[in-house]
Coordinates of C-alpha atoms and ligand atoms in Angstrom, one line a residue:
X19 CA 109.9 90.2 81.6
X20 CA 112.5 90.6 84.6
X21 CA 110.5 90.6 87.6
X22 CA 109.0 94.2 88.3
X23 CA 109.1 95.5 91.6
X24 CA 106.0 97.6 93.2
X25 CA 106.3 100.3 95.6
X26 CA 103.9 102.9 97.7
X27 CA 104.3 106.2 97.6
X28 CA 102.3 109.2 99.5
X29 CA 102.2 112.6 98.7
X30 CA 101.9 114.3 102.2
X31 CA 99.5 116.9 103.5
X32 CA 102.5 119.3 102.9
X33 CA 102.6 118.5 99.2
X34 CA 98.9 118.7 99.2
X35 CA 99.0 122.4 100.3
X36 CA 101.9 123.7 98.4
X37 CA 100.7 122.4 95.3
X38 CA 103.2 120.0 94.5
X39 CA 101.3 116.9 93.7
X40 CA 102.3 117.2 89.6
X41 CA 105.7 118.6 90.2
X42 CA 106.5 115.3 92.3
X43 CA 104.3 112.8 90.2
X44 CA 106.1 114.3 86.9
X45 CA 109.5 112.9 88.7
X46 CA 108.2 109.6 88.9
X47 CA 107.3 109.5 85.5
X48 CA 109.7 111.2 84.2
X49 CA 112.1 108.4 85.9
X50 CA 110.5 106.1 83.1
X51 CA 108.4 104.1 86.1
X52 CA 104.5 102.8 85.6
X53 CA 101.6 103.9 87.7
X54 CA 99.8 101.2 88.8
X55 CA 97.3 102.5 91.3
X56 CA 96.5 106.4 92.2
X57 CA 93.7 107.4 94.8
X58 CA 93.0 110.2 97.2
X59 CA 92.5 109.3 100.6
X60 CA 92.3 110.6 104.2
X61 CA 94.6 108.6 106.9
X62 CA 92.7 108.1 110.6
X63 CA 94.8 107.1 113.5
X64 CA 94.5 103.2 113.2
X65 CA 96.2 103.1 110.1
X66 CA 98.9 105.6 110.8
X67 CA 99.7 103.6 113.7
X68 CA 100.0 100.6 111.9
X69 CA 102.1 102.4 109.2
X70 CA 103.6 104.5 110.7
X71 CA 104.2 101.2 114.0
X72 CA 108.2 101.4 114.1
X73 CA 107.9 105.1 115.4
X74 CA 104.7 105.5 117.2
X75 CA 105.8 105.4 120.5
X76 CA 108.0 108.9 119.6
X77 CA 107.1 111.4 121.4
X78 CA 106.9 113.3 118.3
X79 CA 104.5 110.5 117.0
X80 CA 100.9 112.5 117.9
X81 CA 101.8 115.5 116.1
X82 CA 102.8 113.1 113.1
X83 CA 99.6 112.0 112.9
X84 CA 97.8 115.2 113.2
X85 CA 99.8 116.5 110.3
X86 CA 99.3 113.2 107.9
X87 CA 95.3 114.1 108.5
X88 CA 95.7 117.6 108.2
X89 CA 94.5 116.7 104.2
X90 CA 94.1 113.9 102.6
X91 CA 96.9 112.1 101.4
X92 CA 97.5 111.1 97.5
X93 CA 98.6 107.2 97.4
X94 CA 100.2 105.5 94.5
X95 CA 101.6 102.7 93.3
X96 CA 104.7 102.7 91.1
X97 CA 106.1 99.6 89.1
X98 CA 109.4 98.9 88.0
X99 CA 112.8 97.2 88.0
X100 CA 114.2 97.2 91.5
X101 CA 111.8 100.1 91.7
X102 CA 111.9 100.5 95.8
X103 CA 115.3 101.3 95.8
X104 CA 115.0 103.7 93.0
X105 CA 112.5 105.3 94.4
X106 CA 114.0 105.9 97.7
X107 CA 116.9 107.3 96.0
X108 CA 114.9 109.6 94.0
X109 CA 112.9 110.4 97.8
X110 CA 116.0 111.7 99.6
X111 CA 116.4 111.2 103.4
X112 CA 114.0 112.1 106.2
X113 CA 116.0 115.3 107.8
X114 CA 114.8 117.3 104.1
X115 CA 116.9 120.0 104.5
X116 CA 119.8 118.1 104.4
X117 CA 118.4 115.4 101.8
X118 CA 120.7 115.2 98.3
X119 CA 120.4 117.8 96.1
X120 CA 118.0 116.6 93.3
X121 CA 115.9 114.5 95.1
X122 CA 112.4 115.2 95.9
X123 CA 113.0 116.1 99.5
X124 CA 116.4 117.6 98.7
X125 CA 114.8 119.8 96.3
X126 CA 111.3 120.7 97.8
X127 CA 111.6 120.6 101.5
X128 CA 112.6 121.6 104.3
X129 CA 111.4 119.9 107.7
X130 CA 112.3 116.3 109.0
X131 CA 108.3 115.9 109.7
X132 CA 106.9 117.9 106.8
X133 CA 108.6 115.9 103.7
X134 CA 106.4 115.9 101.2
X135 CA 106.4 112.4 100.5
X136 CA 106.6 108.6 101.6
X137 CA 108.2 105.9 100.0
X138 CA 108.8 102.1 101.0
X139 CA 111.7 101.7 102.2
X140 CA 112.8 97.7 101.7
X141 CA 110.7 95.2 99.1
X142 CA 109.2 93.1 102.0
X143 CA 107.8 96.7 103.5
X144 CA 106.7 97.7 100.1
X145 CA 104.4 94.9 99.8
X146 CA 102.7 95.0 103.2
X147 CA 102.0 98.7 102.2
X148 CA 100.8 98.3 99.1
X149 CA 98.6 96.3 100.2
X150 CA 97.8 97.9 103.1
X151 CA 96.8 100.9 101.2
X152 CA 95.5 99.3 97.8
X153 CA 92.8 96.9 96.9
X154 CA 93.8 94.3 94.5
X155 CA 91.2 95.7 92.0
X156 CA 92.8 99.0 92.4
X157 CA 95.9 98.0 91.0
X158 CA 95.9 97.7 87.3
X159 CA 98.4 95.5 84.5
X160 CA 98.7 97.2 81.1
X161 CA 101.7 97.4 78.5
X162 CA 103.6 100.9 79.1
X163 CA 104.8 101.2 75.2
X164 CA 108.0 103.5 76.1
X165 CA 109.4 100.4 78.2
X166 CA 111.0 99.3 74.9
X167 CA 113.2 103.0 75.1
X168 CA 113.4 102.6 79.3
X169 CA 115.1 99.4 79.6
X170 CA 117.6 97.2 77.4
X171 CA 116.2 94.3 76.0
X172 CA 118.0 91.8 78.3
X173 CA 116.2 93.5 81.4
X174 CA 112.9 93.4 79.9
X175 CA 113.3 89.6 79.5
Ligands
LIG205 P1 111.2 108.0 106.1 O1 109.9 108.7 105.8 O2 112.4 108.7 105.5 O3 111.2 106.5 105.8 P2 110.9 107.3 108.9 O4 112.0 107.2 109.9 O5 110.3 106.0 108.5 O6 111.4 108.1 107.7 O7 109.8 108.2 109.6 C1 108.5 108.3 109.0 C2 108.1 109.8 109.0 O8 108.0 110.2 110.3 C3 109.1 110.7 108.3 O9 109.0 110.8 106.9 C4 108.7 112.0 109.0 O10 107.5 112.6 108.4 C5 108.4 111.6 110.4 N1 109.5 111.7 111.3 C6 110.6 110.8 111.4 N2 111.5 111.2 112.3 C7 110.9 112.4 112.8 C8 111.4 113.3 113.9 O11 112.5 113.1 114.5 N3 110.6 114.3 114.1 C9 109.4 114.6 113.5 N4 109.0 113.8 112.5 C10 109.7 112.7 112.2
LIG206 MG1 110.1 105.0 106.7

């Protein structure tokens, strides 16, 4: 098997509100990517610092925070080839209004804070948040049978 990828996502205290946690999860799987780990969880400020580290000294960094523990958050971990760039791609960009059509921001969102979701954005931050958020025992291996019919044979390998 080609080596998979793993990537975190969050489903954000918007999502959580508007009632959007299926519509977006049903993207992901519809995309033909494995869940791997799936919990509900509420943020406090030390971790949102430490995730949120290369923009906490924003002045628009406080109310940030009090939004991402406004609910809890819904974390998973999805698994696939090259999967953090697909995923990103799938995410949209930050400013959600002007995100792609078709993307998750593009198409559900509106606010540059409020953007219904995180995802990793490079494979050496997806693996410090994964972990950061996950538990190794939380994280499960299994076959996913419709791999065969998501991937060629050569890039199952
Ligand atoms: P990303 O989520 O697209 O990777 P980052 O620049 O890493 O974007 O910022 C993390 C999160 O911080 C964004 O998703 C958004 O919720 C929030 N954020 C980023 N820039 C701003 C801003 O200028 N004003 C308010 N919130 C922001
Ligand atoms: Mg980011």
């Amino acid at each position: 098997m080609a080596v998979q990828e793993r990537t975190l996502v969050l489903i954000k205290p918007d999502a959580i509100q508007r009632g959007l946690i299926g519509e977006i999860t049903t993207r992901f799987e519809k995309k033909g990517l494995k869940l791997i780990g799936l919990k509900m969880m509420g943020l406090d400020e030390a971790l949102l610092r430490e995730h949120y580290a290369h923009i906490s000294e924003k002045p628009f960094f406080p109310s940030l925070s009090k939004f991402m523990q406004s609910t809890p958050v819904i974390a998973m971990c999805w698994e696939g080839l090259e999967v953090v760039d697909a995923v990103r791609k799938i995410t949209g960009i930050t400013k959600a209004r002007q995100a792609e059509a078709g993307s998750i921001r593009g198409d559900l969102a509106m606010s540059v804070s409020c953007n219904v979701i995180h995802a990793s954005d490079s494979l050496e931050n997806a693996e410090v948040e994964v972990k950061r958020f996950f538990k190794l025992d939380e994280l499960y291996t299994y076959n996913k049978s419709e791999y065969m019919h998501v991937y060629a044979a050569d890039e199952l390998e």
